[in-house]
Coordinates of N, CA and C in Angstrom, one line a residue:
M1 N 113.0 71.9 116.1 CA 113.9 72.4 117.0 C 115.6 72.0 116.1
L2 N 115.9 73.3 115.9 CA 117.5 73.5 115.1 C 118.5 72.9 115.9
P3 N 119.5 72.3 115.3 CA 120.5 71.8 116.2 C 121.3 73.0 116.6
P4 N 122.0 72.9 117.4 CA 122.5 74.1 118.3 C 123.5 74.9 117.4
S5 N 124.3 74.3 116.8 CA 125.1 75.2 115.9 C 124.5 75.9 114.6
L6 N 123.4 75.2 114.1 CA 122.5 75.8 113.1 C 121.9 76.9 113.6
A7 N 121.2 77.1 115.0 CA 120.6 77.9 115.7 C 121.4 79.3 116.1
R8 N 122.3 78.8 116.3 CA 123.7 80.3 116.4 C 123.8 80.6 115.1
T9 N 123.9 80.0 114.3 CA 124.5 80.7 112.7 C 123.1 81.5 112.3
V10 N 122.1 80.7 112.5 CA 120.7 81.9 112.2 C 120.7 83.0 113.2
N11 N 121.0 83.1 114.3 CA 120.9 83.8 115.3 C 122.1 85.0 114.9
E12 N 123.2 84.9 114.6 CA 124.3 85.2 114.0 C 123.9 86.2 112.9
Y13 N 123.5 85.5 111.8 CA 123.0 85.9 110.8 C 121.9 87.1 111.3
H14 N 120.8 86.6 111.7 CA 119.9 87.7 111.8 C 120.4 89.1 112.8
A15 N 121.3 88.9 113.7 CA 121.7 90.1 114.2 C 122.5 91.0 113.7
R16 N 123.1 90.1 112.6 CA 124.1 91.1 111.6 C 123.0 91.9 110.6
H17 N 121.9 91.4 110.1 CA 121.4 91.6 109.0 C 119.9 92.0 109.1
G18 N 119.6 91.8 110.5 CA 118.1 92.0 110.9 C 117.6 93.5 110.2
D19 N 118.2 94.2 110.5 CA 117.6 95.6 109.8 C 117.4 95.5 108.1
L20 N 118.4 94.8 107.5 CA 118.1 94.6 106.2 C 116.9 93.6 105.8
I21 N 117.0 92.8 106.6 CA 115.7 91.8 106.3 C 114.3 92.4 106.5
R22 N 114.4 93.4 107.6 CA 113.1 94.0 108.1 C 112.8 95.0 106.7
Q23 N 113.5 95.9 106.4 CA 113.6 96.6 105.4 C 113.4 96.0 103.9
F24 N 113.8 94.8 103.6 CA 113.4 94.1 102.4 C 112.0 93.6 102.7
A25 N 111.6 93.1 103.9 CA 110.0 92.7 104.0 C 109.0 93.8 104.0
R26 N 109.7 95.0 104.4 CA 108.8 95.9 103.8 C 108.4 96.4 102.6
F27 N 109.7 96.5 102.0 CA 109.8 96.5 100.5 C 108.6 95.7 99.7
V28 N 109.0 94.6 100.3 CA 107.7 93.5 99.4 C 106.5 93.9 99.8
G29 N 106.1 94.5 101.1 CA 104.7 94.6 101.3 C 104.2 95.8 100.6
V30 N 105.1 96.7 100.3 CA 105.2 97.9 99.4 C 104.8 97.7 98.1
G31 N 105.8 96.7 97.6 CA 105.9 96.1 96.6 C 104.5 95.5 96.0
L32 N 103.8 94.9 96.8 CA 102.8 94.2 96.8 C 101.5 95.3 96.5
T33 N 101.4 96.1 97.3 CA 100.5 97.0 96.9 C 100.6 98.0 95.6
A34 N 102.1 98.2 95.4 CA 102.3 98.7 93.8 C 101.8 97.8 92.8
A35 N 102.2 96.3 93.2 CA 101.8 95.5 92.2 C 100.1 95.1 91.8
V36 N 99.4 95.6 93.1 CA 98.1 95.6 92.7 C 97.5 96.8 91.6
A37 N 98.1 97.8 92.0 CA 97.6 99.0 91.0 C 98.4 98.4 89.5
H38 N 99.7 98.1 89.6 CA 100.2 97.6 88.1 C 99.2 96.5 87.8
F39 N 98.8 95.5 88.3 CA 98.3 94.5 87.5 C 96.9 94.9 87.3
S40 N 96.2 95.5 88.1 CA 94.9 95.7 87.9 C 94.7 96.8 86.9
T41 N 95.6 97.8 86.6 CA 95.9 98.5 85.6 C 95.8 97.9 84.2
L42 N 96.9 97.1 84.2 CA 97.1 96.1 83.4 C 96.1 95.3 82.7
A43 N 95.5 94.7 83.5 CA 94.3 93.6 83.2 C 93.1 94.4 82.8
I44 N 92.9 95.5 83.4 CA 91.8 96.5 82.8 C 92.0 96.9 81.5
L45 N 93.1 97.3 81.0 CA 93.4 97.9 80.1 C 93.3 97.1 78.7
V46 N 93.9 95.7 79.4 CA 93.9 94.5 78.4 C 92.5 93.8 78.1
E47 N 91.9 93.5 79.2 CA 90.6 93.0 78.9 C 89.6 93.7 78.4
M48 N 89.6 95.0 78.4 CA 88.6 96.0 77.8 C 89.0 96.1 76.3
D49 N 90.4 95.5 75.9 CA 90.9 95.6 74.5 C 91.4 96.8 74.2
A50 N 91.6 97.7 75.1 CA 92.2 99.0 74.8 C 93.5 99.1 74.4
V51 N 94.5 98.3 74.8 CA 95.9 98.1 74.4 C 96.2 96.6 74.6
G52 N 97.2 96.6 74.1 CA 97.6 95.1 74.3 C 98.6 94.9 75.4
P53 N 99.1 94.0 75.7 CA 100.1 93.5 77.1 C 101.2 94.1 77.4
V54 N 102.0 94.6 76.4 CA 103.3 95.2 76.5 C 102.8 96.7 76.8
L55 N 102.0 97.3 76.2 CA 101.8 98.8 76.4 C 100.9 98.8 78.0
G56 N 100.1 97.8 77.9 CA 99.2 97.8 79.3 C 100.1 97.9 80.4
S57 N 101.2 96.9 80.0 CA 102.3 97.1 81.1 C 102.9 97.9 81.3
A58 N 103.3 98.9 80.6 CA 103.6 100.3 80.6 C 103.1 101.1 81.1
V59 N 101.7 101.2 80.9 CA 100.9 102.2 82.0 C 100.7 101.9 83.5
G60 N 100.4 100.2 83.5 CA 100.6 99.8 84.8 C 101.7 100.1 85.6
F61 N 103.0 100.2 85.0 CA 104.1 100.1 85.6 C 104.3 101.7 86.2
V62 N 103.7 102.7 85.2 CA 103.7 103.9 86.0 C 102.7 104.3 87.2
M63 N 101.7 103.5 87.1 CA 100.7 103.6 88.1 C 101.2 102.8 89.4
G64 N 101.8 101.9 89.2 CA 102.7 101.1 90.5 C 103.9 101.9 90.8
G65 N 104.5 102.6 90.0 CA 105.5 103.3 90.2 C 105.5 104.8 91.4
I66 N 103.9 105.3 90.9 CA 103.5 106.4 91.8 C 103.3 105.8 93.2
V67 N 102.6 104.7 93.4 CA 102.3 104.1 94.5 C 103.5 103.7 95.1
S68 N 104.5 103.3 94.4 CA 106.0 102.5 95.2 C 106.7 103.9 95.5
Y69 N 107.0 104.9 94.7 CA 107.6 106.3 95.3 C 106.9 106.6 97.0
I70 N 105.5 107.0 96.7 CA 104.9 107.2 97.9 C 105.2 106.6 99.2
L71 N 105.1 105.1 99.0 CA 105.1 104.2 100.1 C 106.2 103.7 100.5
N72 N 107.3 103.7 99.6 CA 108.5 103.3 99.8 C 109.4 104.4 100.5
R73 N 109.3 106.0 100.0 CA 109.7 107.0 100.7 C 109.5 107.1 102.4
R74 N 108.3 106.4 102.4 CA 107.7 106.7 104.2 C 108.0 105.5 104.6
F75 N 107.7 104.5 104.2 CA 107.4 103.5 105.2 C 108.9 102.2 105.0
T76 N 109.3 102.3 103.7 CA 110.4 101.3 103.7 C 111.8 101.7 104.2
F77 N 112.2 103.1 103.5 CA 113.3 103.9 103.7 C 113.8 104.7 104.3
D78 N 112.5 105.1 104.9 CA 112.3 106.6 105.9 C 113.6 107.5 105.3
A79 N 113.4 108.0 104.1 CA 114.1 109.1 103.5 C 114.2 110.0 104.1
T80 N 115.3 110.6 104.1 CA 115.7 112.0 104.8 C 116.0 113.0 103.8
R81 N 116.4 112.3 102.3 CA 116.4 113.0 101.0 C 115.2 113.9 100.6
S82 N 115.3 115.1 100.3 CA 114.2 115.9 100.0 C 113.7 115.4 98.7
H83 N 112.2 115.5 98.3 CA 111.6 115.0 97.3 C 112.4 115.4 96.2
A84 N 113.0 116.8 96.2 CA 113.8 117.3 95.0 C 115.4 116.6 94.6
G85 N 115.6 115.8 95.7 CA 116.9 115.2 95.5 C 116.4 113.6 95.4
A86 N 115.1 113.4 95.8 CA 114.9 111.8 95.8 C 114.4 111.7 94.4
V87 N 113.5 112.4 94.0 CA 112.6 112.1 92.9 C 113.5 111.9 91.5
P88 N 114.5 112.4 91.0 CA 115.1 112.2 90.0 C 115.6 110.8 90.1
R89 N 116.1 110.9 91.3 CA 117.0 109.6 91.5 C 116.0 108.2 91.5
F90 N 114.8 108.4 92.0 CA 113.9 107.3 92.0 C 113.5 107.2 90.4
I91 N 113.4 108.2 89.6 CA 113.2 108.1 88.2 C 114.1 107.5 87.4
V92 N 115.4 107.5 87.9 CA 116.5 106.8 87.2 C 116.4 105.4 87.3
V93 N 116.3 104.9 88.8 CA 116.0 103.7 88.9 C 114.8 103.2 88.5
A94 N 113.8 103.8 88.1 CA 112.5 103.2 87.9 C 112.5 103.0 86.4
G95 N 113.7 104.2 85.6 CA 113.6 104.4 84.2 C 114.1 102.8 83.8
V96 N 115.2 102.5 84.5 CA 115.9 101.4 84.3 C 115.0 100.2 84.0
A97 N 113.9 100.2 85.8 CA 113.1 99.0 85.7 C 112.3 98.9 84.6
F98 N 111.8 100.3 83.9 CA 110.7 100.2 83.3 C 111.3 99.8 82.0
V99 N 112.5 100.1 81.8 CA 113.0 99.2 80.1 C 112.9 97.7 80.4
L100 N 113.7 97.3 81.4 CA 113.6 96.0 81.8 C 112.4 95.3 81.8
N101 N 111.3 95.9 82.3 CA 110.0 95.3 82.7 C 109.5 95.2 81.0
E102 N 109.7 96.2 80.2 CA 109.0 96.3 78.7 C 109.7 95.1 78.1
T103 N 110.8 95.3 78.3 CA 111.9 94.0 77.6 C 111.4 92.6 77.9
L104 N 111.3 92.4 79.1 CA 110.8 91.0 79.7 C 109.5 91.1 79.2
M105 N 108.8 91.6 79.1 CA 107.3 91.5 78.8 C 107.4 91.1 77.3
W106 N 107.9 91.8 76.7 CA 108.0 91.5 75.1 C 108.4 90.1 75.0
L107 N 109.4 89.7 75.8 CA 110.3 88.5 75.3 C 109.1 87.2 75.9
F108 N 108.7 87.4 77.1 CA 107.7 86.2 77.7 C 106.7 86.2 76.9
V109 N 105.9 87.4 76.3 CA 104.8 87.2 75.9 C 105.0 86.9 74.3
H110 N 105.6 87.8 73.6 CA 105.9 87.3 72.0 C 106.8 86.6 71.8
E111 N 108.1 86.1 72.5 CA 108.7 85.0 71.7 C 108.5 83.7 72.8
V112 N 108.0 83.7 74.2 CA 107.9 82.7 74.7 C 106.4 82.2 74.8
G113 N 105.8 83.0 74.5 CA 104.1 82.7 74.3 C 103.4 82.5 75.6
L114 N 104.1 83.1 76.8 CA 103.4 83.2 78.3 C 102.1 83.8 78.2
F115 N 101.2 83.6 79.0 CA 100.0 84.4 79.4 C 100.6 85.6 79.8
Y116 N 99.9 86.7 79.4 CA 100.3 88.1 79.8 C 100.5 88.4 81.6
L117 N 99.5 87.8 82.2 CA 99.5 87.8 83.8 C 100.7 87.0 84.3
L118 N 101.0 85.7 83.9 CA 102.2 85.2 84.3 C 103.6 85.9 83.9
A119 N 103.8 86.4 82.5 CA 104.8 87.2 82.1 C 104.9 88.2 83.0
Q120 N 104.1 88.7 83.5 CA 104.2 90.1 84.4 C 104.8 89.8 85.6
F121 N 104.1 88.4 86.1 CA 104.7 88.0 87.6 C 106.1 87.9 87.5
L122 N 106.6 86.9 86.6 CA 107.8 86.8 86.5 C 108.7 88.0 86.1
T123 N 108.2 89.0 85.6 CA 108.9 90.2 85.3 C 108.9 91.1 86.5
T124 N 108.1 91.0 87.1 CA 107.9 92.0 88.4 C 109.2 91.2 89.3
G125 N 108.8 89.8 89.4 CA 109.9 89.5 90.4 C 111.4 89.3 90.2
I126 N 111.6 89.6 88.7 CA 113.0 89.9 88.2 C 113.4 91.4 88.5
T127 N 112.4 92.3 88.3 CA 112.9 93.9 88.5 C 112.8 94.2 89.9
M128 N 112.3 93.4 90.8 CA 112.1 93.7 92.5 C 113.7 93.8 93.2
M129 N 114.5 93.0 92.5 CA 116.0 93.1 93.1 C 116.7 94.1 92.4
W130 N 116.6 94.4 91.3 CA 117.0 95.6 90.7 C 116.6 96.9 91.7
T131 N 115.2 97.1 91.8 CA 114.6 98.4 92.2 C 114.9 98.4 93.9
F132 N 115.0 97.2 94.3 CA 115.1 97.6 95.9 C 116.8 97.6 96.2
T133 N 117.7 97.5 95.4 CA 119.3 97.8 95.5 C 119.2 99.0 95.3
G134 N 118.6 99.5 93.8 CA 118.7 101.0 93.4 C 118.0 101.8 94.6
Y135 N 117.1 101.5 94.9 CA 116.0 102.6 95.8 C 117.1 102.4 96.8
R136 N 117.6 101.7 97.7 CA 118.4 101.6 99.1 C 119.8 102.0 98.9
V137 N 120.3 101.6 97.8 CA 121.7 102.6 98.2 C 121.9 103.7 97.4
W138 N 121.0 104.1 96.8 CA 121.0 105.5 95.8 C 119.5 106.5 95.9
A139 N 119.0 106.1 95.6 CA 117.3 106.9 95.3 C 117.1 107.7 96.7
F140 N 117.2 106.5 97.6 CA 116.6 106.8 99.3 C 117.4 106.8 100.2
A141 N 118.8 106.6 99.6 CA 119.8 106.9 100.8 C 120.0 107.7 101.5
H142 N 120.1 107.8 102.6 CA 120.3 109.1 103.5 C 121.4 110.3 103.0
R143 N 121.0 111.3 103.1 CA 121.9 112.3 102.6 C 123.0 112.4 103.7
S144 N 124.6 112.6 102.9 CA 125.3 112.5 103.6 C 125.6 114.1 104.3
T145 N 126.1 114.4 105.7 CA 125.9 115.6 106.1 C 127.3 116.5 105.5
V146 N 128.3 115.4 105.0 CA 129.8 115.7 104.6 C 129.7 116.7 103.2
R147 N 129.9 117.8 102.9 CA 129.5 118.4 101.3 C 131.4 118.2 101.3
G148 N 131.5 117.8 99.9 CA 132.6 117.8 99.3 C 133.2 118.4 98.0

């Protein structure tokens, strides 16, 4: 049982930020689904000796990105922006995440010497914070009805 002052603080925080917390939880759920697509593509390509871990991660990133767009648009952000408006914005945010993903994978695998799946796990956690923010405030943000 929480002390009354801490319980009050937690309740106030939840009342103020509950929608954001629920949205982030949905984003994590969608992200886990996209990560399955990403990681399985990566592992299959690397384990079949088709490509190295950095290129495999790039291909997996694209596969996960497709899953991410479809599910985040529908379930996480309940986007009202048209596909024509959302897709280019999604691609910009995902493009920055792609560069971040490839840079971190290269550093973690080739410079630090981490096992490629551990490197991808760490990279995914870092890029997740960027993508949630970018998708929430820009790519899937509700269209303004005010024209300027």
